[in-house]
Amino acid sequence: MRKAILAANWKMNMTVEETTAYLKTFLAETGDATDVEVVIIPPFTALAQASKLISASYSLKLGAQNMSAHKSGAFTGEVSATMLRELFVRYVVLGHSERRQLFGETDAVINEKVRAAHEAALKPIFCVGETLAERDGGQVEAVLSRQLRAGLAGLGHKEVQETVIAYEPVWAIGTGRNATPQQAQDAHAFIRREVAAVTDAAVADKVRLQYGGSVKPGNAAALLAEPDIDGALVGGASLDPRDFAEIVKAGKTAKSR
Ligand code: 13P
């Protein structure tokens, strides 16, 4: 059985003060249920405070939104895996479409980061997904295959198994237009087949796949009911602790059936 994983990617939102208020509300709403994994992914500046507030919780984990592929040195503005580990960060989002599109991250750079994360015992939440033009051009599987094979290159089977893969169609991010459960399930089934092709069936069966793109309390249950959707990577709706708590509850219900 794959443990469901619901993650809140706050992007460039939330001060330290707002983080404190958010987590107080969120923890009161959700309690500490260990049947699903919940990952809070604040901006770097709020990681230390979030780390302090969630340290007593078993099922709540901390994630970072990016990291450097380098261990240390003259890389102004960058943050290393060791610095994240020091704050008890467990997960790191890599290959997000905003990093690919706005900051020029290539498949090769993302692969370096994915490998560096594993070397430092951080679990990547590795994002893939097609643009609208690529979907309209019938390129979904070709794009996903390219991104997956490049991003996972050089990893051992255990590392692939411990990578969370997030399918985030670019046209669904921040648009209010989520992929339908069937569209998302089709993409996830394809991703699982690709993982099997680069590793084996046992790894593919265990690897966790999240859907991301306009996930809301109102659509989470239907998406998470699909067999190959093991969780959600939530942007906008995760900024409200009550909305995100509802999405977590939808995940618990959908995956305990
Ligand atoms: P939205 O939930 O705001 O569409 O963002 C999705 C996302 O990019 C999560 O990483």
Short mmCIF file of C-alpha atoms and ligand atoms in Angstrom, two decimals:
data_model
loop_
_atom_site.label_atom_id
_atom_site.label_comp_id
_atom_site.label_asym_id
_atom_site.label_seq_id
_atom_site.Cartn_x
_atom_site.Cartn_y
_atom_site.Cartn_z
CA MET A 1 0.00 0.00 0.00
CA ARG A 2 1.25 3.46 -0.89
CA LYS A 3 0.83 6.03 1.88
CA ALA A 4 -1.04 9.08 0.59
CA ILE A 5 1.01 12.30 0.55
CA LEU A 6 -0.62 15.72 0.60
CA ALA A 7 1.71 18.68 0.20
CA ALA A 8 1.22 22.43 0.57
CA ASN A 9 3.48 24.41 -1.77
CA TRP A 10 3.15 27.96 -0.49
CA LYS A 11 5.35 29.35 -3.28
CA MET A 12 6.46 32.95 -2.54
CA ASN A 13 3.87 33.53 0.18
CA MET A 14 3.81 33.60 4.00
CA THR A 15 5.97 35.56 6.40
CA VAL A 16 7.25 34.00 9.62
CA GLU A 17 4.35 35.57 11.49
CA GLU A 18 1.81 34.22 9.02
CA THR A 19 3.41 30.79 9.19
CA THR A 20 2.94 30.70 12.95
CA ALA A 21 -0.75 31.60 12.71
CA TYR A 22 -1.32 29.16 9.83
CA LEU A 23 0.22 26.16 11.58
CA LYS A 24 -1.69 26.81 14.77
CA THR A 25 -4.98 26.70 12.86
CA PHE A 26 -3.94 23.81 10.64
CA LEU A 27 -2.78 21.59 13.50
CA ALA A 28 -6.01 22.29 15.39
CA GLU A 29 -8.04 21.29 12.30
CA THR A 30 -6.20 18.10 11.38
CA GLY A 31 -4.74 16.67 14.59
CA ASP A 32 -1.91 14.21 14.10
CA ALA A 33 -3.23 11.39 11.97
CA THR A 34 -0.51 9.07 10.79
CA ASP A 35 -2.51 7.40 8.04
CA VAL A 36 -1.51 10.05 5.49
CA GLU A 37 1.67 12.06 5.14
CA VAL A 38 1.33 15.83 5.11
CA VAL A 39 4.15 18.05 3.88
CA ILE A 40 4.29 21.80 4.49
CA ILE A 41 6.53 23.58 1.99
CA PRO A 42 7.11 27.20 3.10
CA PRO A 43 9.54 29.69 1.60
CA PHE A 44 13.13 29.31 2.87
CA THR A 45 12.73 32.22 5.31
CA ALA A 46 9.91 30.47 7.20
CA LEU A 47 11.44 26.98 7.34
CA ALA A 48 13.10 27.41 10.74
CA GLN A 49 9.90 28.62 12.39
CA ALA A 50 7.79 25.91 10.71
CA SER A 51 10.36 23.34 11.81
CA LYS A 52 10.01 24.41 15.43
CA LEU A 53 6.22 24.34 15.33
CA ILE A 54 5.81 20.92 13.73
CA SER A 55 8.65 19.11 15.45
CA ALA A 56 6.31 17.24 17.78
CA SER A 57 4.09 15.98 14.98
CA TYR A 58 4.61 12.51 13.48
CA SER A 59 2.74 12.88 10.25
CA LEU A 60 3.59 16.48 9.41
CA LYS A 61 6.82 16.87 7.48
CA LEU A 62 8.71 19.84 6.18
CA GLY A 63 9.66 20.46 2.56
CA ALA A 64 11.65 23.12 0.70
CA GLN A 65 10.72 24.65 -2.65
CA ASN A 66 14.13 24.34 -4.31
CA MET A 67 17.79 23.71 -3.57
CA SER A 68 21.21 23.97 -5.16
CA ALA A 69 22.81 21.01 -6.86
CA HIS A 70 26.10 22.12 -5.29
CA LYS A 71 27.27 21.21 -1.79
CA SER A 72 28.69 24.64 -0.85
CA GLY A 73 30.74 27.51 -2.24
CA ALA A 74 30.44 30.65 -4.33
CA PHE A 75 26.80 30.38 -5.40
CA THR A 76 25.23 33.66 -4.27
CA GLY A 77 21.57 33.33 -3.39
CA GLU A 78 21.51 29.54 -3.31
CA VAL A 79 20.65 27.12 -0.47
CA SER A 80 22.30 23.71 -0.03
CA ALA A 81 20.89 20.33 0.96
CA THR A 82 22.93 20.40 4.19
CA MET A 83 21.37 23.72 5.18
CA LEU A 84 17.91 22.23 4.63
CA ARG A 85 18.74 19.07 6.57
CA GLU A 86 19.82 21.18 9.52
CA LEU A 87 16.23 22.49 9.73
CA PHE A 88 14.80 18.93 9.57
CA VAL A 89 13.56 19.36 6.02
CA ARG A 90 12.66 15.94 4.53
CA TYR A 91 11.36 16.80 1.06
CA VAL A 92 12.42 19.20 -1.66
CA VAL A 93 10.37 20.27 -4.70
CA LEU A 94 12.49 20.02 -7.84
CA GLY A 95 11.64 20.70 -11.47
CA HIS A 96 8.54 22.75 -10.71
CA SER A 97 7.23 24.28 -13.95
CA GLU A 98 7.75 27.77 -12.49
CA ARG A 99 11.46 26.94 -12.05
CA ARG A 100 11.58 25.48 -15.55
CA GLN A 101 9.75 28.37 -17.23
CA LEU A 102 10.70 31.45 -15.20
CA PHE A 103 14.19 30.49 -14.06
CA GLY A 104 15.41 28.50 -17.04
CA GLU A 105 15.96 25.19 -15.26
CA THR A 106 16.64 22.47 -17.80
CA ASP A 107 16.09 18.72 -17.52
CA ALA A 108 19.85 18.36 -16.99
CA VAL A 109 19.98 20.86 -14.12
CA ILE A 110 16.94 19.27 -12.52
CA ASN A 111 18.57 15.84 -12.75
CA GLU A 112 21.68 17.18 -10.98
CA LYS A 113 19.46 18.51 -8.20
CA VAL A 114 17.47 15.27 -7.92
CA ARG A 115 20.70 13.30 -7.55
CA ALA A 116 22.14 15.80 -5.05
CA ALA A 117 18.95 15.60 -2.97
CA HIS A 118 19.16 11.82 -2.73
CA GLU A 119 22.85 11.99 -1.85
CA ALA A 120 21.88 14.21 1.09
CA ALA A 121 18.95 11.94 2.07
CA LEU A 122 16.34 14.49 1.06
CA LYS A 123 13.37 13.11 -0.87
CA PRO A 124 12.63 14.98 -4.08
CA ILE A 125 9.10 15.91 -5.05
CA PHE A 126 10.01 15.84 -8.71
CA CYS A 127 7.55 17.72 -10.94
CA VAL A 128 6.67 16.95 -14.54
CA GLY A 129 3.88 18.16 -16.80
CA GLU A 130 2.98 19.40 -20.24
CA THR A 131 1.94 22.87 -21.42
CA LEU A 132 -1.42 23.47 -23.09
CA ALA A 133 0.25 23.70 -26.53
CA GLU A 134 1.92 20.34 -25.91
CA ARG A 135 -1.39 18.76 -24.85
CA ASP A 136 -3.20 20.22 -27.86
CA GLY A 137 -0.39 18.93 -30.07
CA GLY A 138 -0.80 15.38 -28.76
CA GLN A 139 2.58 15.51 -27.02
CA VAL A 140 1.61 14.65 -23.45
CA GLU A 141 3.28 11.25 -23.30
CA ALA A 142 6.38 12.37 -25.22
CA VAL A 143 6.91 15.33 -22.88
CA LEU A 144 6.33 13.30 -19.72
CA SER A 145 8.64 10.56 -20.95
CA ARG A 146 11.42 13.03 -21.74
CA GLN A 147 11.12 14.84 -18.40
CA LEU A 148 10.94 11.59 -16.42
CA ARG A 149 13.81 9.81 -18.10
CA ALA A 150 16.05 12.89 -17.89
CA GLY A 151 15.09 13.74 -14.31
CA LEU A 152 15.51 10.22 -12.95
CA ALA A 153 18.69 9.42 -14.92
CA GLY A 154 21.48 7.88 -12.88
CA LEU A 155 19.30 6.99 -9.86
CA GLY A 156 19.27 3.53 -8.33
CA HIS A 157 15.99 1.65 -7.93
CA LYS A 158 15.69 2.56 -4.26
CA GLU A 159 16.19 6.25 -5.03
CA VAL A 160 13.52 6.20 -7.72
CA GLN A 161 11.17 4.48 -5.28
CA GLU A 162 11.78 7.21 -2.72
CA THR A 163 11.19 10.00 -5.20
CA VAL A 164 7.69 11.46 -5.14
CA ILE A 165 6.68 12.32 -8.70
CA ALA A 166 4.20 15.18 -9.09
CA TYR A 167 2.22 15.40 -12.31
CA GLU A 168 1.44 19.09 -12.71
CA PRO A 169 0.03 20.00 -16.11
CA VAL A 170 1.17 23.59 -16.66
CA TRP A 171 -2.27 24.65 -17.98
CA ALA A 172 -3.87 23.62 -14.70
CA ILE A 173 -1.52 25.51 -12.37
CA GLY A 174 -3.08 28.59 -10.83
CA THR A 175 -5.77 28.69 -13.52
CA GLY A 176 -8.72 27.25 -11.61
CA ARG A 177 -8.95 24.66 -14.37
CA ASN A 178 -7.90 21.31 -12.93
CA ALA A 179 -7.26 18.23 -15.03
CA THR A 180 -10.29 15.97 -14.89
CA PRO A 181 -9.83 12.89 -12.71
CA GLN A 182 -9.69 10.79 -15.89
CA GLN A 183 -7.07 13.03 -17.57
CA ALA A 184 -4.96 12.94 -14.42
CA GLN A 185 -5.39 9.16 -13.96
CA ASP A 186 -4.33 8.56 -17.59
CA ALA A 187 -1.17 10.63 -17.10
CA HIS A 188 -0.40 8.95 -13.79
CA ALA A 189 -0.84 5.46 -15.25
CA PHE A 190 1.54 6.45 -18.04
CA ILE A 191 4.08 7.81 -15.52
CA ARG A 192 3.92 4.56 -13.55
CA ARG A 193 4.54 2.57 -16.75
CA GLU A 194 7.54 4.79 -17.52
CA VAL A 195 8.91 4.26 -14.00
CA ALA A 196 8.52 0.49 -14.55
CA ALA A 197 10.40 0.82 -17.84
CA VAL A 198 13.38 2.57 -16.24
CA THR A 199 13.35 0.39 -13.07
CA ASP A 200 10.99 -2.54 -12.58
CA ALA A 201 7.38 -3.35 -11.74
CA ALA A 202 7.99 -3.53 -7.97
CA VAL A 203 9.46 0.00 -7.87
CA ALA A 204 6.66 1.35 -10.07
CA ASP A 205 4.10 -0.20 -7.75
CA LYS A 206 5.60 1.55 -4.74
CA VAL A 207 6.50 4.98 -6.14
CA ARG A 208 4.08 7.71 -5.07
CA LEU A 209 2.51 9.99 -7.66
CA GLN A 210 0.91 13.32 -6.75
CA TYR A 211 -1.41 15.39 -8.88
CA GLY A 212 -1.02 19.18 -8.83
CA GLY A 213 -2.92 21.96 -10.61
CA SER A 214 -5.91 23.81 -9.15
CA VAL A 215 -6.60 21.21 -6.46
CA LYS A 216 -9.33 22.58 -4.18
CA PRO A 217 -11.50 21.21 -1.36
CA GLY A 218 -14.26 20.73 -3.95
CA ASN A 219 -12.33 18.57 -6.42
CA ALA A 220 -9.77 16.80 -4.22
CA ALA A 221 -11.93 13.77 -3.36
CA ALA A 222 -12.66 12.89 -6.99
CA LEU A 223 -9.02 13.26 -8.04
CA LEU A 224 -7.71 11.29 -5.07
CA ALA A 225 -10.20 8.48 -5.68
CA GLU A 226 -8.29 7.52 -8.84
CA PRO A 227 -6.12 4.43 -8.35
CA ASP A 228 -2.82 5.92 -9.54
CA ILE A 229 -3.21 9.27 -7.77
CA ASP A 230 -1.49 8.89 -4.40
CA GLY A 231 -1.66 12.48 -3.26
CA ALA A 232 -1.80 16.12 -4.19
CA LEU A 233 0.63 19.02 -4.50
CA VAL A 234 -1.47 22.05 -3.70
CA GLY A 235 -0.60 25.68 -4.43
CA GLY A 236 -3.25 28.39 -4.05
CA ALA A 237 -5.71 26.41 -1.92
CA SER A 238 -2.94 25.44 0.50
CA LEU A 239 -2.59 29.08 1.61
CA ASP A 240 -5.77 28.78 3.64
CA PRO A 241 -5.21 26.36 6.53
CA ARG A 242 -8.86 25.32 6.62
CA ASP A 243 -8.97 24.61 2.87
CA PHE A 244 -5.76 22.61 3.04
CA ALA A 245 -7.07 20.72 6.09
CA GLU A 246 -10.18 19.81 4.06
CA ILE A 247 -7.99 18.53 1.22
CA VAL A 248 -6.03 16.41 3.72
CA LYS A 249 -9.30 15.00 5.05
CA ALA A 250 -10.44 14.21 1.48
CA GLY A 251 -7.16 12.34 1.02
CA LYS A 252 -7.67 10.32 4.18
CA THR A 253 -11.20 9.35 3.17
CA ALA A 254 -10.34 8.54 -0.45
CA LYS A 255 -7.34 6.41 0.46
CA SER A 256 -8.85 4.54 3.39
CA ARG A 257 -11.51 2.92 1.20
P1 13P B 1 -2.25 25.71 -7.78
O1 13P B 1 -2.80 24.71 -6.78
O2 13P B 1 -2.29 27.11 -7.31
O3 13P B 1 -2.83 25.49 -9.15
O4 13P B 1 -0.67 25.36 -7.90
C1 13P B 1 -0.28 24.06 -8.15
C2 13P B 1 1.21 23.99 -7.97
O5 13P B 1 1.96 24.52 -8.77
C3 13P B 1 1.72 23.27 -6.80
O6 13P B 1 3.09 23.07 -6.89
#
